[in-house]
Every structure is written in structure tokens, then in C-alpha cells.
Amino acid sequence: MQQHSVIPTPVDLYFEEIRPSTEAFFKDELTGYWNRGRRDVAELTLRYAFSNKVQAFCVAFDIRNVSGANAALNWSGVGERIFKPFTDFFRQALEVGLAQRAQIFLFRQGGDEFSAILAGLPGRAFAHDDVAAVLRRFVEEVDRYAKAQGLDDIPNPKGRDYRGVGVTCAFGSLSAAPDVGRALEIVDEQVERSKMARR
């Protein structure tokens, strides 16, 4: 029976000998997501997936209408009322929807750009449809929260036809491109195209 190993976190990849003093440097203070090492973790995840015959995905989301939210709430309000709750919803949706079936690594790779690298656990399979269902629940939770908080009526300075704050999501297999870097780019590009379509 093949043994599987836990995929290293970004801190495991760098400076393991001084982990306590470096972990904070590798994490976003507001969300607790990793702020570096996404590609390295994705490459290790894909190798792990091949050797253990499990699925490996990148899942990403952007927050829509951050400029409108910033005008209405200021940057500190955006962090506390939008970024923090939205990233909490994302983490919870993944943890609940893929409970005991995946290792989850969360990243903030830009101001309003977030993602997760997912690796299946041997013998506890999840698939494309499971990830799609998780994202549907995540979007629904964001929409409910935005409506309850009055965020769904914030004007969009970049387009007269769209109001409110929300998220756009995409995901793809890490093995769906010639290399991991391109696989990550494809998912990020899908998110951006979806986001631009709503402006």
C-alpha cells in the first residue's frame, strides 16, 4: 500500500529552521491566507496527486466592485466588511464541502484576488462537480451577506448597469495545461474574464 505524505506549506518550503519567526511574514494579516508560495505549492500538489492518484485543483475568486466599495466604506471598511468575511466564507465553504477529502491551501495573490490549491486525500475522492457545488454555496453565502449588509446597492464607478459587491469564481485541474504555471494562469484568466463581463 502506497504511503502518502502531507504537502508542505509555503513555510515548509522556505526557512523551516526558523518557522516561528517567518510564518507571519508568509501570511496575509487580514485573512490568514498565504501571501506567497502558490506556484511552488501547486507544483508539489500536482506531483503528490500523480503519485497518489488523486485530484488536484486551483480554485480562485476576485471581489467585484472594490473601487465602489472603497468609495462607500473607505479602505479599512472594505477590509473588515468585505475582504475578511468573504475570505472566511470561502474557507468555510471549502472545509465543509470537501471535509475529510482534501488538503486545502489558501492564498491571497493580489489586492482582491484569492485562491486555493486543493489536493485530494487517497481513498477519499472528490471531483469536478464537488468543487463546482462548493463554489455555488460560496457565491450564495456572499450574496446573502451582501444583501443583509446593504452592500448589494453600492454603485459601480466603472459601469452604470451594475451595482453591488460580489465575487466571481473559476477553477481548473492543475494537470489541464502543459505546466502548473499555465494551469494557474488559465484559472486566473477565467476569473478576470467573468469579472470584466459584469462591468
PDB file of C-alpha atoms in Angstrom:
ATOM      1  CA  MET A   1       0.000   0.000   0.000  1.00  0.00           C
ATOM      2  CA  GLN A   2       1.426   3.325  -1.054  1.00  0.00           C
ATOM      3  CA  GLN A   3       2.096   5.876   1.669  1.00  0.00           C
ATOM      4  CA  HIS A   4       1.209   9.497   1.050  1.00  0.00           C
ATOM      5  CA  SER A   5       2.907  12.492   2.582  1.00  0.00           C
ATOM      6  CA  VAL A   6       1.394  15.820   3.563  1.00  0.00           C
ATOM      7  CA  ILE A   7       2.206  18.545   1.067  1.00  0.00           C
ATOM      8  CA  PRO A   8       4.479  21.201   2.566  1.00  0.00           C
ATOM      9  CA  THR A   9       3.072  24.661   3.264  1.00  0.00           C
ATOM     10  CA  PRO A  10       4.902  27.752   1.957  1.00  0.00           C
ATOM     11  CA  VAL A  11       6.771  27.992   5.257  1.00  0.00           C
ATOM     12  CA  ASP A  12       7.867  24.373   4.951  1.00  0.00           C
ATOM     13  CA  LEU A  13       9.278  25.204   1.546  1.00  0.00           C
ATOM     14  CA  TYR A  14      11.348  28.094   2.862  1.00  0.00           C
ATOM     15  CA  PHE A  15      13.165  28.606   6.171  1.00  0.00           C
ATOM     16  CA  GLU A  16      11.753  25.627   8.056  1.00  0.00           C
ATOM     17  CA  GLU A  17      14.522  26.047  10.616  1.00  0.00           C
ATOM     18  CA  ILE A  18      13.156  29.461  11.625  1.00  0.00           C
ATOM     19  CA  ARG A  19       9.478  28.743  11.105  1.00  0.00           C
ATOM     20  CA  PRO A  20       8.034  30.583  14.159  1.00  0.00           C
ATOM     21  CA  SER A  21       9.543  33.926  13.153  1.00  0.00           C
ATOM     22  CA  THR A  22       8.793  33.592   9.443  1.00  0.00           C
ATOM     23  CA  GLU A  23       5.252  32.207   9.359  1.00  0.00           C
ATOM     24  CA  ALA A  24       3.676  35.631   9.905  1.00  0.00           C
ATOM     25  CA  PHE A  25       5.784  37.014   7.053  1.00  0.00           C
ATOM     26  CA  PHE A  26       4.267  34.424   4.724  1.00  0.00           C
ATOM     27  CA  LYS A  27       0.661  35.079   5.750  1.00  0.00           C
ATOM     28  CA  ASP A  28      -1.695  37.926   4.986  1.00  0.00           C
ATOM     29  CA  GLU A  29      -2.520  39.612   8.273  1.00  0.00           C
ATOM     30  CA  LEU A  30      -6.172  40.331   7.466  1.00  0.00           C
ATOM     31  CA  THR A  31      -7.243  36.965   6.038  1.00  0.00           C
ATOM     32  CA  GLY A  32      -4.688  34.488   7.375  1.00  0.00           C
ATOM     33  CA  TYR A  33      -4.142  33.274   3.794  1.00  0.00           C
ATOM     34  CA  TRP A  34      -0.626  32.589   2.493  1.00  0.00           C
ATOM     35  CA  ASN A  35       0.697  35.577   0.559  1.00  0.00           C
ATOM     36  CA  ARG A  36       3.484  33.755  -1.293  1.00  0.00           C
ATOM     37  CA  GLY A  37       4.480  30.312  -2.498  1.00  0.00           C
ATOM     38  CA  ARG A  38       1.351  29.498  -4.519  1.00  0.00           C
ATOM     39  CA  ARG A  39       3.156  28.153  -7.588  1.00  0.00           C
ATOM     40  CA  ASP A  40       5.599  26.115  -5.503  1.00  0.00           C
ATOM     41  CA  VAL A  41       2.761  24.559  -3.516  1.00  0.00           C
ATOM     42  CA  ALA A  42       0.832  23.904  -6.744  1.00  0.00           C
ATOM     43  CA  GLU A  43       3.820  22.090  -8.266  1.00  0.00           C
ATOM     44  CA  LEU A  44       4.230  19.918  -5.174  1.00  0.00           C
ATOM     45  CA  THR A  45       0.494  19.299  -5.112  1.00  0.00           C
ATOM     46  CA  LEU A  46       0.486  18.075  -8.704  1.00  0.00           C
ATOM     47  CA  ARG A  47       3.363  15.672  -8.015  1.00  0.00           C
ATOM     48  CA  TYR A  48       1.542  14.448  -4.912  1.00  0.00           C
ATOM     49  CA  ALA A  49      -1.647  13.992  -6.948  1.00  0.00           C
ATOM     50  CA  PHE A  50       0.098  11.914  -9.607  1.00  0.00           C
ATOM     51  CA  SER A  51       1.881   9.690  -7.109  1.00  0.00           C
ATOM     52  CA  ASN A  52      -1.257   9.136  -5.009  1.00  0.00           C
ATOM     53  CA  LYS A  53      -3.752   9.010  -7.920  1.00  0.00           C
ATOM     54  CA  VAL A  54      -5.911  11.854  -6.572  1.00  0.00           C
ATOM     55  CA  GLN A  55      -7.344  15.107  -7.946  1.00  0.00           C
ATOM     56  CA  ALA A  56      -5.558  18.482  -7.771  1.00  0.00           C
ATOM     57  CA  PHE A  57      -7.277  21.788  -8.493  1.00  0.00           C
ATOM     58  CA  CYS A  58      -6.753  25.512  -8.353  1.00  0.00           C
ATOM     59  CA  VAL A  59      -9.848  27.460  -7.288  1.00  0.00           C
ATOM     60  CA  ALA A  60      -9.849  31.265  -7.480  1.00  0.00           C
ATOM     61  CA  PHE A  61     -12.092  34.232  -6.857  1.00  0.00           C
ATOM     62  CA  ASP A  62     -11.994  38.004  -7.247  1.00  0.00           C
ATOM     63  CA  ILE A  63     -14.130  40.536  -5.432  1.00  0.00           C
ATOM     64  CA  ARG A  64     -16.232  42.677  -7.768  1.00  0.00           C
ATOM     65  CA  ASN A  65     -16.644  46.434  -7.411  1.00  0.00           C
ATOM     66  CA  VAL A  66     -13.889  47.024  -4.862  1.00  0.00           C
ATOM     67  CA  SER A  67     -13.500  50.588  -6.173  1.00  0.00           C
ATOM     68  CA  GLY A  68     -17.176  51.303  -5.484  1.00  0.00           C
ATOM     69  CA  ALA A  69     -16.935  49.703  -2.033  1.00  0.00           C
ATOM     70  CA  ASN A  70     -13.825  51.739  -1.254  1.00  0.00           C
ATOM     71  CA  ALA A  71     -15.639  54.961  -2.185  1.00  0.00           C
ATOM     72  CA  ALA A  72     -18.567  53.997   0.052  1.00  0.00           C
ATOM     73  CA  LEU A  73     -16.738  52.442   3.006  1.00  0.00           C
ATOM     74  CA  ASN A  74     -13.056  53.537   2.806  1.00  0.00           C
ATOM     75  CA  TRP A  75     -10.226  51.011   2.614  1.00  0.00           C
ATOM     76  CA  SER A  76     -10.364  49.933   6.235  1.00  0.00           C
ATOM     77  CA  GLY A  77     -14.121  49.306   5.938  1.00  0.00           C
ATOM     78  CA  VAL A  78     -13.560  47.238   2.789  1.00  0.00           C
ATOM     79  CA  GLY A  79     -11.060  45.074   4.670  1.00  0.00           C
ATOM     80  CA  GLU A  80     -13.297  44.448   7.670  1.00  0.00           C
ATOM     81  CA  ARG A  81     -16.712  44.298   5.993  1.00  0.00           C
ATOM     82  CA  ILE A  82     -15.809  42.661   2.667  1.00  0.00           C
ATOM     83  CA  PHE A  83     -12.384  41.042   2.421  1.00  0.00           C
ATOM     84  CA  LYS A  84     -12.431  39.374   5.835  1.00  0.00           C
ATOM     85  CA  PRO A  85     -15.972  37.947   5.686  1.00  0.00           C
ATOM     86  CA  PHE A  86     -15.695  36.902   2.028  1.00  0.00           C
ATOM     87  CA  THR A  87     -12.437  35.031   2.608  1.00  0.00           C
ATOM     88  CA  ASP A  88     -13.937  33.433   5.725  1.00  0.00           C
ATOM     89  CA  PHE A  89     -16.916  32.255   3.637  1.00  0.00           C
ATOM     90  CA  PHE A  90     -14.518  30.813   1.040  1.00  0.00           C
ATOM     91  CA  ARG A  91     -12.515  28.911   3.647  1.00  0.00           C
ATOM     92  CA  GLN A  92     -15.664  27.595   5.335  1.00  0.00           C
ATOM     93  CA  ALA A  93     -17.261  26.533   2.027  1.00  0.00           C
ATOM     94  CA  LEU A  94     -14.161  24.533   1.086  1.00  0.00           C
ATOM     95  CA  GLU A  95     -13.706  22.998   4.532  1.00  0.00           C
ATOM     96  CA  VAL A  96     -17.360  21.963   4.840  1.00  0.00           C
ATOM     97  CA  GLY A  97     -17.887  20.914   1.215  1.00  0.00           C
ATOM     98  CA  LEU A  98     -14.667  18.908   0.992  1.00  0.00           C
ATOM     99  CA  ALA A  99     -14.446  17.797   4.627  1.00  0.00           C
ATOM    100  CA  GLN A 100     -12.013  14.919   5.167  1.00  0.00           C
ATOM    101  CA  ARG A 101     -11.483  14.660   1.397  1.00  0.00           C
ATOM    102  CA  ALA A 102      -8.914  17.344   0.561  1.00  0.00           C
ATOM    103  CA  GLN A 103      -5.892  19.253   1.732  1.00  0.00           C
ATOM    104  CA  ILE A 104      -6.605  22.967   1.286  1.00  0.00           C
ATOM    105  CA  PHE A 105      -4.026  25.745   0.857  1.00  0.00           C
ATOM    106  CA  LEU A 106      -5.408  29.294   0.766  1.00  0.00           C
ATOM    107  CA  PHE A 107      -3.621  32.195  -0.964  1.00  0.00           C
ATOM    108  CA  ARG A 108      -4.017  35.931  -1.394  1.00  0.00           C
ATOM    109  CA  GLN A 109      -2.123  36.688  -4.583  1.00  0.00           C
ATOM    110  CA  GLY A 110      -3.329  40.250  -5.140  1.00  0.00           C
ATOM    111  CA  GLY A 111      -5.351  43.041  -3.578  1.00  0.00           C
ATOM    112  CA  ASP A 112      -8.743  41.440  -4.282  1.00  0.00           C
ATOM    113  CA  GLU A 113      -7.548  38.132  -5.769  1.00  0.00           C
ATOM    114  CA  PHE A 114      -7.711  34.938  -3.735  1.00  0.00           C
ATOM    115  CA  SER A 115      -7.302  31.252  -4.460  1.00  0.00           C
ATOM    116  CA  ALA A 116      -6.979  27.770  -3.059  1.00  0.00           C
ATOM    117  CA  ILE A 117      -4.872  24.822  -4.114  1.00  0.00           C
ATOM    118  CA  LEU A 118      -6.736  21.579  -3.440  1.00  0.00           C
ATOM    119  CA  ALA A 119      -5.272  18.088  -3.215  1.00  0.00           C
ATOM    120  CA  GLY A 120      -7.439  15.024  -2.745  1.00  0.00           C
ATOM    121  CA  LEU A 121      -6.709  12.543   0.015  1.00  0.00           C
ATOM    122  CA  PRO A 122      -6.176   8.924  -1.065  1.00  0.00           C
ATOM    123  CA  GLY A 123      -9.315   6.843  -0.734  1.00  0.00           C
ATOM    124  CA  ARG A 124     -11.490   9.932  -0.096  1.00  0.00           C
ATOM    125  CA  ALA A 125     -12.165  11.154  -3.590  1.00  0.00           C
ATOM    126  CA  PHE A 126     -13.688  14.420  -4.670  1.00  0.00           C
ATOM    127  CA  ALA A 127     -14.238  15.568  -8.231  1.00  0.00           C
ATOM    128  CA  HIS A 128     -15.055  18.491 -10.526  1.00  0.00           C
ATOM    129  CA  ASP A 129     -18.753  18.506  -9.546  1.00  0.00           C
ATOM    130  CA  ASP A 130     -17.888  18.698  -5.837  1.00  0.00           C
ATOM    131  CA  VAL A 131     -15.749  21.802  -6.396  1.00  0.00           C
ATOM    132  CA  ALA A 132     -18.480  23.388  -8.527  1.00  0.00           C
ATOM    133  CA  ALA A 133     -21.022  22.768  -5.746  1.00  0.00           C
ATOM    134  CA  VAL A 134     -18.697  24.329  -3.158  1.00  0.00           C
ATOM    135  CA  LEU A 135     -18.349  27.468  -5.289  1.00  0.00           C
ATOM    136  CA  ARG A 136     -22.112  27.744  -5.771  1.00  0.00           C
ATOM    137  CA  ARG A 137     -22.589  27.670  -1.999  1.00  0.00           C
ATOM    138  CA  PHE A 138     -19.822  30.220  -1.541  1.00  0.00           C
ATOM    139  CA  VAL A 139     -21.397  32.647  -4.040  1.00  0.00           C
ATOM    140  CA  GLU A 140     -24.823  32.203  -2.438  1.00  0.00           C
ATOM    141  CA  GLU A 141     -23.383  32.954   1.016  1.00  0.00           C
ATOM    142  CA  VAL A 142     -21.621  36.069  -0.274  1.00  0.00           C
ATOM    143  CA  ASP A 143     -24.815  37.279  -1.978  1.00  0.00           C
ATOM    144  CA  ARG A 144     -26.887  36.735   1.198  1.00  0.00           C
ATOM    145  CA  TYR A 145     -24.337  38.605   3.298  1.00  0.00           C
ATOM    146  CA  ALA A 146     -24.039  41.466   0.772  1.00  0.00           C
ATOM    147  CA  LYS A 147     -27.809  41.921   0.743  1.00  0.00           C
ATOM    148  CA  ALA A 148     -28.066  41.812   4.542  1.00  0.00           C
ATOM    149  CA  GLN A 149     -25.253  44.373   4.876  1.00  0.00           C
ATOM    150  CA  GLY A 150     -26.552  46.717   2.154  1.00  0.00           C
ATOM    151  CA  LEU A 151     -23.501  46.028   0.001  1.00  0.00           C
ATOM    152  CA  ASP A 152     -25.602  44.916  -2.960  1.00  0.00           C
ATOM    153  CA  ASP A 153     -26.612  48.514  -3.729  1.00  0.00           C
ATOM    154  CA  ILE A 154     -23.154  50.124  -3.860  1.00  0.00           C
ATOM    155  CA  PRO A 155     -22.738  51.911  -7.226  1.00  0.00           C
ATOM    156  CA  ASN A 156     -20.070  50.694  -9.592  1.00  0.00           C
ATOM    157  CA  PRO A 157     -17.984  53.641 -10.851  1.00  0.00           C
ATOM    158  CA  LYS A 158     -16.801  51.530 -13.808  1.00  0.00           C
ATOM    159  CA  GLY A 159     -20.245  50.776 -15.207  1.00  0.00           C
ATOM    160  CA  ARG A 160     -23.732  52.231 -14.817  1.00  0.00           C
ATOM    161  CA  ASP A 161     -25.562  48.914 -15.232  1.00  0.00           C
ATOM    162  CA  TYR A 162     -24.033  47.019 -12.326  1.00  0.00           C
ATOM    163  CA  ARG A 163     -24.351  47.781  -8.634  1.00  0.00           C
ATOM    164  CA  GLY A 164     -23.233  45.940  -5.553  1.00  0.00           C
ATOM    165  CA  VAL A 165     -20.286  43.908  -4.324  1.00  0.00           C
ATOM    166  CA  GLY A 166     -19.901  40.233  -5.077  1.00  0.00           C
ATOM    167  CA  VAL A 167     -17.461  37.582  -6.246  1.00  0.00           C
ATOM    168  CA  THR A 168     -16.515  35.884  -9.495  1.00  0.00           C
ATOM    169  CA  CYS A 169     -15.023  32.391  -9.336  1.00  0.00           C
ATOM    170  CA  ALA A 170     -13.324  29.807 -11.512  1.00  0.00           C
ATOM    171  CA  PHE A 171     -11.446  26.579 -11.051  1.00  0.00           C
ATOM    172  CA  GLY A 172      -9.455  24.073 -13.043  1.00  0.00           C
ATOM    173  CA  SER A 173      -7.307  20.994 -12.767  1.00  0.00           C
ATOM    174  CA  LEU A 174      -3.607  21.562 -12.177  1.00  0.00           C
ATOM    175  CA  SER A 175      -2.920  18.939 -14.852  1.00  0.00           C
ATOM    176  CA  ALA A 176      -5.029  20.695 -17.514  1.00  0.00           C
ATOM    177  CA  ALA A 177      -2.082  22.598 -19.043  1.00  0.00           C
ATOM    178  CA  PRO A 178       1.494  21.797 -20.090  1.00  0.00           C
ATOM    179  CA  ASP A 179       2.829  23.166 -16.799  1.00  0.00           C
ATOM    180  CA  VAL A 180       1.499  24.296 -13.424  1.00  0.00           C
ATOM    181  CA  GLY A 181       2.231  27.961 -14.056  1.00  0.00           C
ATOM    182  CA  ARG A 182      -0.002  27.945 -17.120  1.00  0.00           C
ATOM    183  CA  ALA A 183      -2.719  25.996 -15.278  1.00  0.00           C
ATOM    184  CA  LEU A 184      -2.800  28.735 -12.615  1.00  0.00           C
ATOM    185  CA  GLU A 185      -2.867  31.458 -15.267  1.00  0.00           C
ATOM    186  CA  ILE A 186      -5.824  29.822 -17.026  1.00  0.00           C
ATOM    187  CA  VAL A 187      -7.905  29.865 -13.837  1.00  0.00           C
ATOM    188  CA  ASP A 188      -6.924  33.471 -13.071  1.00  0.00           C
ATOM    189  CA  GLU A 189      -7.792  34.499 -16.641  1.00  0.00           C
ATOM    190  CA  GLN A 190     -11.208  32.823 -16.383  1.00  0.00           C
ATOM    191  CA  VAL A 191     -11.935  34.804 -13.219  1.00  0.00           C
ATOM    192  CA  GLU A 192     -10.851  38.039 -14.876  1.00  0.00           C
ATOM    193  CA  ARG A 193     -12.971  37.431 -17.988  1.00  0.00           C
ATOM    194  CA  SER A 194     -16.012  36.713 -15.836  1.00  0.00           C
ATOM    195  CA  LYS A 195     -15.347  39.815 -13.763  1.00  0.00           C
ATOM    196  CA  MET A 196     -14.976  42.038 -16.840  1.00  0.00           C
ATOM    197  CA  ALA A 197     -18.206  40.656 -18.301  1.00  0.00           C
ATOM    198  CA  ARG A 198     -20.112  42.030 -15.284  1.00  0.00           C
ATOM    199  CA  ARG A 199     -18.761  45.575 -15.614  1.00  0.00           C
TER     200      ARG A 199
END
